[in-house]
Amino acid sequence: MRRPGYVLSAVALILAGSAGTPAAVSSSFAPDGWDQELRLSEAHDNNPDPKIVEVDLTARVADVTVAPEKAVRAWTYDGRLPGPLIRAHVGDRVIVHLTNNLPRPTTIHWHGVRVPIEMDGVPDVSQPEVGTGGTFTYDFVARDAGLYWYHPHVLSAAQVGFGLYGALLVEDPDDGVGVADELTLVLSDIGFDDHGVLESADSGGPAGMVFGREGTYVLANGKVHPTLRARSGAPQRWRIVNAAKSRFFLLSLEGQDFYVIGSDGGLQERPQTTDSLLVTPGERADVIVTPKGPPGGTLTLRADLYNRGYGSVEFRIPEDVLTIAFSNEPTLAKRTLPTLHRDIVAPPLAGATAVNVELTLPPAGPDGKSEFHVNGVPFWKAKPFTARIGETQIWTVKNSTKWDHPMHLHGFSFLPLDENLKPIRPMAWKDTLNVPIDGTIRFVVVFDERPGMWMFHCHILDHADGGLMGHLHLLPGSPE
Ligand code: C2O
Ligand code: CU
C-alpha cells in the first residue's frame, strides 16, 4: 500500500532557513572546559586559502593511553587515537598528504564522501597501495555537509581495529541548528593485553570472523569512560560516528531523549525523538541532547545490549561509554529545540533497475573455514555488478544469515525505502544501512557522473574480509 506521503519525485534539497535568513546562533551554556577530556585534536590547515583545507597526515605506530595505566601500541594517524579531526566547510577543497610510516601498506578511504574514484582509497581499483615510507595526496571537494570519516582500505579489519580512523566534519554554517556547544564523538573499541600489545587481527579464528571481533575496551574519542561536563538543561549537539570494526552502539542516556536531527549525509527530513539510538559500524548520527540532572550529579551514556547475532547479548552486560557530570549551576530553563526541515524527495521509482542482493552464510567447510556470500559467492569469486551513469537502481538486500550486516556503498548516498516492507521514515541520505537478522531492506540510488569500480560491503569489517563485499562497475554512458 502506498501512502500519500510516499509519492516520490525529482531529487530536491531545500533547507528551511538557508534561504537568506541567518540562523540564530545560540550562546554557549556549557561550563568552562566542558569537553576537555573528549575534545579531538584537529588537523592543522596549512593552506591560507579560506576555501582550501590542506593537511598532512602520517600513519604510524604510537603508544597511546586510553585510560590510567592503560597504554597500547596502536596504529594511528599522527600518533592520535582517533586520528585528528579534519574540519572543512561545505564546498571546500580538501587536500590530504598521507605519509605511511606503518610497517604495512595502507590507503585512506573517505567514508561517505562523494569523491572521484581516484580518491576512493581502494588499492588496485582507485590507487596503488601506499607502501612503507610512501606518500599519496588525496584531493577532493567536500560537496555535502555532514559528518564523514576516514580509514584504511588495506586489510581494513586489522588496520581499523588497530586504531586507524578519524572524523571529517563538513560544516554548513547556515544549517539552522543553532546549538553552540558541539562535540564530535568517535565511538570505537580496541583490544590489547597487559603489555599494551594489540590483540591479533585473526583472534578467535573462523568463529571470530563470523561474529565480527570486538575490542575489550570501549572508547569515546579514544578514552575509556571519559567525563563530559554539562549544565543541566543546556542543549549540546553531538555528531557521532561509529568507527568500530564490528561493535554496534545502542546508546541510551538513563531514559532521557536524543533529538535526532541528522544521519550519514547531513540533516534528515525532520527531527525525531528517541531514548534509544542505534549506531551501527560506519554509520553517523547528528543529535541534540539536553541532559538533565541535579547540580553536581551525573548521568551515564550507555551502550545497551543489542542482538546482532549469537554472542552479542549472551553473558554480556551494557557498557558505560561516558559520564556526564553536571556543574553546580541551576538547571537551565526549558529551551525550544530547532524545528528543522529538509526536503528529501526520492527519484522516480518507475523505470528504476531492480537489483537483488542476498546475503548468506553457508555451513563451514571441512577445514572449519566459513565465508559469507553475496548472491551465492564470496567477494573473491564474484563478478562486478554494473550500472550506467544516470541510472536509478532499487536495491533489495535480503539477509538470510543469523547476523546483522550494516551495508555500505562507496561513493554514493542512497535513500532507504523500507525495512521488511515498512517505510523507513524520516527520510535521510545514507551510505551505510543495517540489514537485520532475517530482514530485507530496500534503498534507491542514482549513479551520477563518476564512472569507476566502486565497492559495497558489510561494515563489520571481519565480514567484509570474510567475503561479504562486492564491486559495482559504473560504466560511462547512459542506461538504454
Ligand atoms: Cu568505510 Cu569500504 O568502507
Ligand atoms: Cu556483516
CSV table of C-alpha atoms and ligand atoms in Angstrom, one decimal:
chain,number,residue,atom,x,y,z
A,1,MET,CA,0.0,0.0,0.0
A,2,ARG,CA,1.3,3.4,-1.0
A,3,ARG,CA,0.6,6.2,1.4
A,4,PRO,CA,0.2,9.7,0.0
A,5,GLY,CA,3.4,10.9,1.6
A,6,TYR,CA,5.2,8.1,-0.2
A,7,VAL,CA,4.9,9.7,-3.7
A,8,LEU,CA,8.4,10.1,-4.9
A,9,SER,CA,9.5,12.6,-7.5
A,10,ALA,CA,12.6,14.5,-8.6
A,11,VAL,CA,15.5,14.8,-6.3
A,12,ALA,CA,15.3,18.1,-4.5
A,13,LEU,CA,17.1,19.6,-1.5
A,14,ILE,CA,15.9,22.7,0.3
A,15,LEU,CA,16.9,23.5,3.7
A,16,ALA,CA,14.5,25.6,5.7
A,17,GLY,CA,16.2,28.6,7.0
A,18,SER,CA,19.0,28.6,4.4
A,19,ALA,CA,17.2,31.0,2.0
A,20,GLY,CA,18.8,34.2,3.3
A,21,THR,CA,17.6,34.2,6.9
A,22,PRO,CA,20.8,33.8,9.0
A,23,ALA,CA,20.4,31.1,11.6
A,24,ALA,CA,20.2,32.2,15.2
A,25,VAL,CA,23.5,31.5,16.8
A,26,SER,CA,22.6,30.5,20.3
A,27,SER,CA,25.1,31.1,23.0
A,28,SER,CA,27.2,28.6,24.8
A,29,PHE,CA,25.9,27.2,28.1
A,30,ALA,CA,28.5,24.6,28.8
A,31,PRO,CA,30.8,25.0,31.8
A,32,ASP,CA,34.4,26.0,31.1
A,33,GLY,CA,36.5,23.1,29.9
A,34,TRP,CA,33.3,21.0,29.5
A,35,ASP,CA,34.8,18.9,26.7
A,36,GLN,CA,38.4,18.9,27.8
A,37,GLU,CA,38.6,15.1,28.2
A,38,LEU,CA,36.9,14.5,24.9
A,39,ARG,CA,38.0,17.2,22.6
A,40,LEU,CA,39.6,15.7,19.5
A,41,SER,CA,42.9,17.1,18.3
A,42,GLU,CA,42.4,18.9,15.0
A,43,ALA,CA,44.4,18.6,11.8
A,44,HIS,CA,46.2,21.8,11.1
A,45,ASP,CA,45.2,23.6,7.9
A,46,ASN,CA,48.4,24.6,6.2
A,47,ASN,CA,46.7,26.5,3.3
A,48,PRO,CA,46.0,30.2,3.6
A,49,ASP,CA,43.2,30.0,1.0
A,50,PRO,CA,39.9,30.0,3.0
A,51,LYS,CA,38.3,27.6,0.5
A,52,ILE,CA,41.1,25.0,0.8
A,53,VAL,CA,41.8,22.8,3.8
A,54,GLU,CA,45.2,21.2,3.3
A,55,VAL,CA,46.6,18.9,5.9
A,56,ASP,CA,49.4,16.4,6.5
A,57,LEU,CA,48.6,13.0,8.0
A,58,THR,CA,51.2,10.5,9.0
A,59,ALA,CA,50.1,6.9,9.6
A,60,ARG,CA,52.4,5.4,12.3
A,61,VAL,CA,52.7,3.2,15.3
A,62,ALA,CA,52.4,5.1,18.5
A,63,ASP,CA,51.8,4.5,22.2
A,64,VAL,CA,48.5,5.9,23.3
A,65,THR,CA,46.9,6.0,26.7
A,66,VAL,CA,43.2,5.1,26.7
A,67,ALA,CA,42.8,5.0,30.5
A,68,PRO,CA,45.1,5.5,33.5
A,69,GLU,CA,47.7,2.7,33.4
A,70,LYS,CA,46.3,1.5,30.1
A,71,ALA,CA,48.6,2.2,27.2
A,72,VAL,CA,48.5,0.4,23.9
A,73,ARG,CA,51.0,0.4,21.0
A,74,ALA,CA,48.3,1.3,18.4
A,75,TRP,CA,48.3,2.1,14.7
A,76,THR,CA,47.5,5.8,14.4
A,77,TYR,CA,47.3,8.9,12.3
A,78,ASP,CA,49.7,11.5,13.7
A,79,GLY,CA,50.1,9.5,16.9
A,80,ARG,CA,46.5,10.1,17.9
A,81,LEU,CA,43.6,7.8,18.7
A,82,PRO,CA,41.3,8.6,16.9
A,83,GLY,CA,43.2,10.4,14.2
A,84,PRO,CA,42.9,14.2,14.0
A,85,LEU,CA,39.5,15.8,13.2
A,86,ILE,CA,39.6,17.3,9.8
A,87,ARG,CA,37.2,20.3,9.7
A,88,ALA,CA,36.0,21.8,6.5
A,89,HIS,CA,33.1,23.9,5.2
A,90,VAL,CA,30.7,22.6,2.6
A,91,GLY,CA,32.2,23.3,-0.8
A,92,ASP,CA,35.8,23.4,0.4
A,93,ARG,CA,38.6,21.6,-1.4
A,94,VAL,CA,40.2,19.1,0.9
A,95,ILE,CA,43.8,18.1,0.3
A,96,VAL,CA,45.4,15.5,2.5
A,97,HIS,CA,49.1,14.5,2.1
A,98,LEU,CA,49.4,11.0,3.6
A,99,THR,CA,52.8,9.6,4.6
A,100,ASN,CA,52.8,5.9,5.5
A,101,ASN,CA,55.3,5.1,8.3
A,102,LEU,CA,53.5,1.9,9.2
A,103,PRO,CA,55.2,-1.5,8.8
A,104,ARG,CA,52.5,-2.4,6.2
A,105,PRO,CA,51.0,-0.8,3.1
A,106,THR,CA,47.9,1.3,3.6
A,107,THR,CA,45.4,3.8,1.9
A,108,ILE,CA,42.7,6.1,3.1
A,109,HIS,CA,39.1,5.7,2.2
A,110,TRP,CA,36.8,8.8,2.7
A,111,HIS,CA,33.7,7.1,4.0
A,112,GLY,CA,30.5,8.6,2.7
A,113,VAL,CA,32.2,11.4,0.7
A,114,ARG,CA,31.3,11.8,-3.0
A,115,VAL,CA,34.9,11.7,-4.2
A,116,PRO,CA,36.1,10.9,-7.7
A,117,ILE,CA,37.1,7.2,-8.0
A,118,GLU,CA,40.8,8.1,-8.0
A,119,MET,CA,40.4,9.4,-4.4
A,120,ASP,CA,38.3,6.4,-3.0
A,121,GLY,CA,41.3,4.7,-1.5
A,122,VAL,CA,40.7,1.1,-2.7
A,123,PRO,CA,44.0,-0.5,-3.6
A,124,ASP,CA,44.4,-1.6,-7.2
A,125,VAL,CA,41.0,-0.1,-8.0
A,126,SER,CA,41.4,3.5,-7.3
A,127,GLN,CA,45.1,3.8,-6.4
A,128,PRO,CA,48.1,1.7,-5.7
A,129,GLU,CA,48.7,0.7,-2.1
A,130,VAL,CA,50.9,3.2,-0.3
A,131,GLY,CA,53.9,1.2,0.9
A,132,THR,CA,56.0,1.8,4.0
A,133,GLY,CA,57.7,5.1,3.6
A,134,GLY,CA,55.5,6.1,0.7
A,135,THR,CA,53.2,9.0,0.2
A,136,PHE,CA,49.9,9.8,-1.5
A,137,THR,CA,47.9,13.0,-1.9
A,138,TYR,CA,44.1,12.9,-1.6
A,139,ASP,CA,42.4,15.9,-3.2
A,140,PHE,CA,38.6,16.3,-3.5
A,141,VAL,CA,35.8,18.7,-2.9
A,142,ALA,CA,33.6,18.3,0.2
A,143,ARG,CA,30.3,18.7,-1.7
A,144,ASP,CA,27.9,17.8,1.1
A,145,ALA,CA,27.6,18.9,4.7
A,146,GLY,CA,27.7,16.2,7.3
A,147,LEU,CA,30.0,14.1,9.5
A,148,TYR,CA,32.2,11.7,7.5
A,149,TRP,CA,35.2,9.7,8.4
A,150,TYR,CA,38.4,8.2,7.1
A,151,HIS,CA,40.0,4.9,7.5
A,152,PRO,CA,42.3,2.5,5.5
A,153,HIS,CA,41.1,0.1,2.8
A,154,VAL,CA,44.0,-2.3,3.1
A,155,LEU,CA,43.4,-5.2,5.5
A,156,SER,CA,40.6,-3.0,6.8
A,157,ALA,CA,39.5,-5.2,9.7
A,158,ALA,CA,43.1,-5.3,11.0
A,159,GLN,CA,44.0,-1.7,10.4
A,160,VAL,CA,40.8,-0.1,11.7
A,161,GLY,CA,40.8,-2.4,14.7
A,162,PHE,CA,44.4,-1.3,15.5
A,163,GLY,CA,43.3,2.3,15.6
A,164,LEU,CA,43.4,3.9,12.2
A,165,TYR,CA,40.3,6.1,11.9
A,166,GLY,CA,39.4,9.7,12.2
A,167,ALA,CA,36.5,12.1,11.6
A,168,LEU,CA,36.0,14.5,8.7
A,169,LEU,CA,33.4,17.2,9.7
A,170,VAL,CA,31.9,19.1,6.8
A,171,GLU,CA,30.1,22.1,8.3
A,172,ASP,CA,27.3,24.2,6.9
A,173,PRO,CA,27.3,27.4,8.9
A,174,ASP,CA,23.7,28.0,7.7
A,175,ASP,CA,22.3,24.7,8.8
A,176,GLY,CA,19.9,26.4,11.2
A,177,VAL,CA,20.7,24.1,14.1
A,178,GLY,CA,21.9,26.9,16.4
A,179,VAL,CA,23.4,24.9,19.2
A,180,ALA,CA,26.7,26.4,20.1
A,181,ASP,CA,28.1,23.6,22.3
A,182,GLU,CA,29.1,20.9,19.8
A,183,LEU,CA,31.0,17.7,20.3
A,184,THR,CA,32.3,15.3,17.6
A,185,LEU,CA,32.1,11.8,19.2
A,186,VAL,CA,34.1,9.0,17.6
A,187,LEU,CA,32.9,5.7,19.2
A,188,SER,CA,35.1,2.6,18.8
A,189,ASP,CA,36.8,-0.2,20.7
A,190,ILE,CA,40.3,-1.7,20.9
A,191,GLY,CA,41.7,-5.0,22.2
A,192,PHE,CA,45.2,-5.3,23.8
A,193,ASP,CA,46.9,-7.2,26.6
A,194,ASP,CA,48.6,-6.2,29.8
A,195,HIS,CA,51.7,-5.3,27.9
A,196,GLY,CA,49.9,-2.9,25.6
A,197,VAL,CA,50.2,-5.4,22.7
A,198,LEU,CA,47.3,-5.3,20.3
A,199,GLU,CA,45.1,-8.3,20.0
A,200,SER,CA,45.8,-10.1,16.8
A,201,ALA,CA,43.5,-9.4,13.9
A,202,ASP,CA,42.7,-13.1,13.5
A,203,SER,CA,41.9,-13.8,17.1
A,204,GLY,CA,39.2,-16.5,17.6
A,205,GLY,CA,39.8,-17.9,14.1
A,206,PRO,CA,36.8,-18.5,11.8
A,207,ALA,CA,34.4,-18.0,14.7
A,208,GLY,CA,35.9,-14.6,15.3
A,209,MET,CA,35.3,-13.7,11.6
A,210,VAL,CA,31.7,-14.9,11.7
A,211,PHE,CA,31.0,-13.0,14.9
A,212,GLY,CA,33.0,-9.8,14.0
A,213,ARG,CA,35.7,-9.2,16.5
A,214,GLU,CA,35.1,-6.6,19.2
A,215,GLY,CA,37.9,-5.0,21.2
A,216,THR,CA,37.7,-5.3,25.0
A,217,TYR,CA,37.9,-1.5,25.7
A,218,VAL,CA,35.0,0.7,24.5
A,219,LEU,CA,36.4,4.1,23.5
A,220,ALA,CA,34.8,7.5,23.3
A,221,ASN,CA,37.2,9.8,21.4
A,222,GLY,CA,40.0,7.3,22.3
A,223,LYS,CA,39.2,7.2,26.0
A,224,VAL,CA,37.8,4.6,28.3
A,225,HIS,CA,34.8,6.1,30.1
A,226,PRO,CA,35.7,9.8,29.9
A,227,THR,CA,33.8,12.6,31.6
A,228,LEU,CA,31.9,15.3,29.8
A,229,ARG,CA,30.8,18.3,31.8
A,230,ALA,CA,27.4,19.9,31.2
A,231,ARG,CA,25.0,22.4,32.7
A,232,SER,CA,21.7,20.7,33.4
A,233,GLY,CA,19.1,21.6,30.9
A,234,ALA,CA,21.5,23.1,28.3
A,235,PRO,CA,21.5,21.6,24.8
A,236,GLN,CA,24.6,20.1,23.3
A,237,ARG,CA,24.9,18.9,19.7
A,238,TRP,CA,26.7,15.6,19.3
A,239,ARG,CA,28.0,14.4,16.0
A,240,ILE,CA,28.5,10.7,16.4
A,241,VAL,CA,30.4,8.2,14.2
A,242,ASN,CA,30.8,4.5,14.9
A,243,ALA,CA,34.3,3.7,13.8
A,244,ALA,CA,34.5,0.3,15.5
A,245,LYS,CA,35.2,-2.5,13.1
A,246,SER,CA,32.3,-4.7,14.5
A,247,ARG,CA,30.7,-3.3,17.6
A,248,PHE,CA,27.2,-1.9,17.5
A,249,PHE,CA,26.4,1.0,19.7
A,250,LEU,CA,22.8,1.1,21.0
A,251,LEU,CA,23.0,4.3,23.1
A,252,SER,CA,20.9,5.4,25.9
A,253,LEU,CA,21.0,8.2,28.5
A,254,GLU,CA,19.2,6.7,31.5
A,255,GLY,CA,15.9,7.2,29.7
A,256,GLN,CA,16.5,10.8,28.6
A,257,ASP,CA,15.9,11.7,25.0
A,258,PHE,CA,18.0,12.1,21.9
A,259,TYR,CA,16.7,14.6,19.5
A,260,VAL,CA,17.9,13.1,16.2
A,261,ILE,CA,18.4,15.8,13.5
A,262,GLY,CA,20.7,14.0,11.0
A,263,SER,CA,22.3,10.9,9.8
A,264,ASP,CA,25.1,9.8,7.4
A,265,GLY,CA,24.6,12.5,4.8
A,266,GLY,CA,23.7,15.6,6.8
A,267,LEU,CA,20.3,16.7,8.2
A,268,GLN,CA,17.4,14.3,7.8
A,269,GLU,CA,13.9,15.2,6.6
A,270,ARG,CA,12.7,16.2,10.1
A,271,PRO,CA,13.9,15.6,13.7
A,272,GLN,CA,12.8,12.6,15.7
A,273,THR,CA,12.9,12.0,19.4
A,274,THR,CA,14.1,8.7,20.8
A,275,ASP,CA,15.5,7.3,24.1
A,276,SER,CA,17.5,4.6,22.3
A,277,LEU,CA,19.8,5.3,19.4
A,278,LEU,CA,21.4,2.6,17.3
A,279,VAL,CA,24.6,3.5,15.5
A,280,THR,CA,26.0,0.5,13.6
A,281,PRO,CA,29.6,0.4,12.3
A,282,GLY,CA,30.2,3.1,9.7
A,283,GLU,CA,27.0,5.0,10.5
A,284,ARG,CA,26.7,8.5,11.8
A,285,ALA,CA,24.1,10.3,13.9
A,286,ASP,CA,23.6,14.0,14.5
A,287,VAL,CA,21.7,14.6,17.7
A,288,ILE,CA,20.9,17.3,20.2
A,289,VAL,CA,20.9,16.1,23.8
A,290,THR,CA,19.6,18.2,26.7
A,291,PRO,CA,20.9,16.3,29.7
A,292,LYS,CA,19.2,17.0,33.0
A,293,GLY,CA,20.2,16.1,36.5
A,294,PRO,CA,20.8,17.6,39.9
A,295,PRO,CA,23.6,20.2,40.1
A,296,GLY,CA,26.8,18.3,40.9
A,297,GLY,CA,25.2,15.0,39.9
A,298,THR,CA,26.0,12.7,37.0
A,299,LEU,CA,24.3,10.8,34.1
A,300,THR,CA,25.7,7.9,32.1
A,301,LEU,CA,25.7,7.4,28.4
A,302,ARG,CA,25.5,3.6,28.0
A,303,ALA,CA,25.8,1.1,25.1
A,304,ASP,CA,23.0,-1.3,25.8
A,305,LEU,CA,22.8,-4.9,24.6
A,306,TYR,CA,21.7,-5.2,21.0
A,307,ASN,CA,21.2,-8.6,19.4
A,308,ARG,CA,23.2,-8.6,16.2
A,309,GLY,CA,23.8,-12.3,16.3
A,310,TYR,CA,24.8,-15.1,18.7
A,311,GLY,CA,27.3,-13.9,21.3
A,312,SER,CA,26.2,-10.2,21.2
A,313,VAL,CA,23.8,-10.4,24.1
A,314,GLU,CA,24.5,-13.8,25.8
A,315,PHE,CA,26.6,-13.4,29.0
A,316,ARG,CA,27.2,-9.7,28.4
A,317,ILE,CA,26.3,-6.5,30.2
A,318,PRO,CA,25.8,-2.9,28.9
A,319,GLU,CA,28.9,-0.8,28.7
A,320,ASP,CA,29.3,2.7,30.1
A,321,VAL,CA,30.5,4.9,27.3
A,322,LEU,CA,30.9,8.2,29.1
A,323,THR,CA,29.8,10.1,32.2
A,324,ILE,CA,28.1,13.5,32.1
A,325,ALA,CA,29.0,15.5,35.2
A,326,PHE,CA,26.7,18.4,35.9
A,327,SER,CA,28.0,21.7,37.0
A,328,ASN,CA,26.7,23.4,40.2
A,329,GLU,CA,24.6,25.9,38.2
A,330,PRO,CA,20.8,25.5,38.4
A,331,THR,CA,19.0,23.7,35.6
A,332,LEU,CA,18.6,25.9,32.6
A,333,ALA,CA,15.0,26.9,31.8
A,334,LYS,CA,13.5,24.8,29.0
A,335,ARG,CA,14.8,25.7,25.6
A,336,THR,CA,12.9,25.1,22.4
A,337,LEU,CA,14.7,22.9,20.0
A,338,PRO,CA,15.0,23.9,16.4
A,339,THR,CA,12.2,22.8,14.1
A,340,LEU,CA,14.4,21.7,11.2
A,341,HIS,CA,13.0,20.6,7.9
A,342,ARG,CA,14.8,19.4,4.8
A,343,ASP,CA,13.0,18.4,1.7
A,344,ILE,CA,14.3,15.0,0.7
A,345,VAL,CA,12.5,13.5,-2.3
A,346,ALA,CA,13.4,10.3,-3.8
A,347,PRO,CA,13.9,10.0,-7.6
A,348,PRO,CA,11.1,8.4,-9.6
A,349,LEU,CA,11.0,4.7,-8.8
A,350,ALA,CA,9.2,3.8,-12.0
A,351,GLY,CA,11.7,2.5,-14.6
A,352,ALA,CA,14.4,2.0,-11.9
A,353,THR,CA,16.5,-1.1,-12.3
A,354,ALA,CA,15.9,-3.7,-9.7
A,355,VAL,CA,19.0,-5.1,-8.1
A,356,ASN,CA,18.6,-8.1,-5.8
A,357,VAL,CA,21.2,-9.0,-3.3
A,358,GLU,CA,21.0,-11.9,-0.9
A,359,LEU,CA,23.5,-12.4,1.9
A,360,THR,CA,24.1,-15.9,3.1
A,361,LEU,CA,26.5,-17.9,5.3
A,362,PRO,CA,26.8,-21.4,4.1
A,363,PRO,CA,27.9,-24.1,6.6
A,364,ALA,CA,31.6,-24.1,7.4
A,365,GLY,CA,33.8,-26.3,5.1
A,366,PRO,CA,35.6,-29.4,6.4
A,367,ASP,CA,38.6,-27.2,7.3
A,368,GLY,CA,36.3,-25.2,9.6
A,369,LYS,CA,36.5,-22.1,7.5
A,370,SER,CA,33.4,-20.0,6.9
A,371,GLU,CA,32.7,-17.5,4.2
A,372,PHE,CA,29.9,-15.0,3.7
A,373,HIS,CA,28.3,-15.0,0.3
A,374,VAL,CA,26.7,-12.2,-1.8
A,375,ASN,CA,24.3,-13.8,-4.3
A,376,GLY,CA,25.9,-17.2,-3.8
A,377,VAL,CA,29.6,-16.3,-4.0
A,378,PRO,CA,32.2,-14.7,-1.7
A,379,PHE,CA,33.8,-11.5,-2.9
A,380,TRP,CA,36.8,-13.2,-4.4
A,381,LYS,CA,34.6,-15.2,-6.8
A,382,ALA,CA,32.1,-12.5,-7.6
A,383,LYS,CA,31.6,-10.7,-10.9
A,384,PRO,CA,31.1,-6.9,-10.5
A,385,PHE,CA,27.5,-5.5,-10.5
A,386,THR,CA,27.1,-2.9,-13.2
A,387,ALA,CA,25.3,0.5,-13.6
A,388,ARG,CA,25.3,3.3,-16.1
A,389,ILE,CA,25.7,7.0,-15.5
A,390,GLY,CA,22.3,8.5,-14.7
A,391,GLU,CA,20.8,5.2,-13.9
A,392,THR,CA,18.4,4.8,-10.9
A,393,GLN,CA,18.6,1.4,-9.1
A,394,ILE,CA,16.5,0.0,-6.3
A,395,TRP,CA,18.5,-2.5,-4.3
A,396,THR,CA,16.7,-5.1,-2.3
A,397,VAL,CA,19.1,-6.6,0.2
A,398,LYS,CA,17.8,-9.7,1.8
A,399,ASN,CA,19.7,-11.0,4.8
A,400,SER,CA,19.4,-14.8,5.1
A,401,THR,CA,22.0,-15.1,7.8
A,402,LYS,CA,21.7,-15.0,11.6
A,403,TRP,CA,23.8,-11.9,11.9
A,404,ASP,CA,23.1,-8.2,11.2
A,405,HIS,CA,25.0,-6.6,8.4
A,406,PRO,CA,25.5,-2.8,8.1
A,407,MET,CA,25.9,-2.5,4.3
A,408,HIS,CA,28.0,0.3,3.0
A,409,LEU,CA,28.2,1.6,-0.6
A,410,HIS,CA,31.2,3.6,-1.6
A,411,GLY,CA,30.9,7.0,-3.3
A,412,PHE,CA,27.1,7.4,-3.5
A,413,SER,CA,24.5,8.2,-0.9
A,414,PHE,CA,21.2,6.4,-1.2
A,415,LEU,CA,17.7,6.8,0.2
A,416,PRO,CA,16.4,3.9,2.3
A,417,LEU,CA,12.8,3.0,1.3
A,418,ASP,CA,11.7,0.3,3.6
A,419,GLU,CA,12.7,-2.4,6.0
A,420,ASN,CA,10.6,-5.6,5.9
A,421,LEU,CA,8.2,-3.6,3.7
A,422,LYS,CA,7.7,-1.0,6.4
A,423,PRO,CA,8.7,2.5,5.2
A,424,ILE,CA,11.8,3.9,6.8
A,425,ARG,CA,11.0,7.4,7.9
A,426,PRO,CA,12.1,10.2,8.3
A,427,MET,CA,14.0,10.1,5.1
A,428,ALA,CA,17.7,10.6,5.3
A,429,TRP,CA,20.7,10.2,3.0
A,430,LYS,CA,22.6,7.2,3.9
A,431,ASP,CA,25.8,5.4,2.8
A,432,THR,CA,25.6,2.7,5.5
A,433,LEU,CA,22.4,0.9,6.4
A,434,ASN,CA,21.9,-2.0,8.7
A,435,VAL,CA,20.2,-5.2,7.4
A,436,PRO,CA,18.9,-7.0,10.5
A,437,ILE,CA,18.9,-10.8,11.0
A,438,ASP,CA,16.4,-12.3,8.5
A,439,GLY,CA,15.5,-8.8,7.4
A,440,THR,CA,15.1,-7.2,4.0
A,441,ILE,CA,15.8,-3.6,3.2
A,442,ARG,CA,15.3,-1.6,0.0
A,443,PHE,CA,17.0,1.6,-1.0
A,444,VAL,CA,17.1,3.7,-4.1
A,445,VAL,CA,20.3,5.2,-5.6
A,446,VAL,CA,21.1,7.3,-8.6
A,447,PHE,CA,24.5,7.0,-10.1
A,448,ASP,CA,26.0,10.3,-11.1
A,449,GLU,CA,28.8,11.1,-13.5
A,450,ARG,CA,31.6,9.4,-11.6
A,451,PRO,CA,32.4,6.2,-13.6
A,452,GLY,CA,34.7,3.6,-12.0
A,453,MET,CA,34.8,0.5,-9.9
A,454,TRP,CA,33.0,1.2,-6.6
A,455,MET,CA,32.8,-1.2,-3.6
A,456,PHE,CA,30.0,-2.2,-1.4
A,457,HIS,CA,30.4,-4.3,1.7
A,458,CYS,CA,29.3,-5.1,5.2
A,459,HIS,CA,30.9,-2.6,7.6
A,460,ILE,CA,31.5,-5.4,10.1
A,461,LEU,CA,35.0,-5.4,8.6
A,462,ASP,CA,35.6,-9.0,9.6
A,463,HIS,CA,32.6,-9.9,7.5
A,464,ALA,CA,33.9,-7.9,4.5
A,465,ASP,CA,37.2,-9.7,4.8
A,466,GLY,CA,35.2,-13.0,5.1
A,467,GLY,CA,33.6,-12.5,1.7
A,468,LEU,CA,30.7,-10.0,2.3
A,469,MET,CA,31.8,-7.5,-0.3
A,470,GLY,CA,31.3,-6.7,-3.9
A,471,HIS,CA,32.2,-4.4,-6.8
A,472,LEU,CA,29.9,-2.1,-8.6
A,473,HIS,CA,31.2,-1.1,-12.0
A,474,LEU,CA,29.7,2.3,-13.0
A,475,LEU,CA,30.1,2.4,-16.8
A,476,PRO,CA,30.3,5.6,-18.8
A,477,GLY,CA,27.3,6.3,-21.0
A,478,SER,CA,23.6,6.4,-20.1
A,479,PRO,CA,21.3,3.5,-19.5
A,480,GLU,CA,19.4,2.1,-22.6
B,1,C2O,CU1,34.0,2.7,5.5
B,1,C2O,CU2,34.7,0.3,2.2
B,1,C2O,O1,34.4,1.5,3.9
B,2,CU,CU,28.2,-8.3,8.1
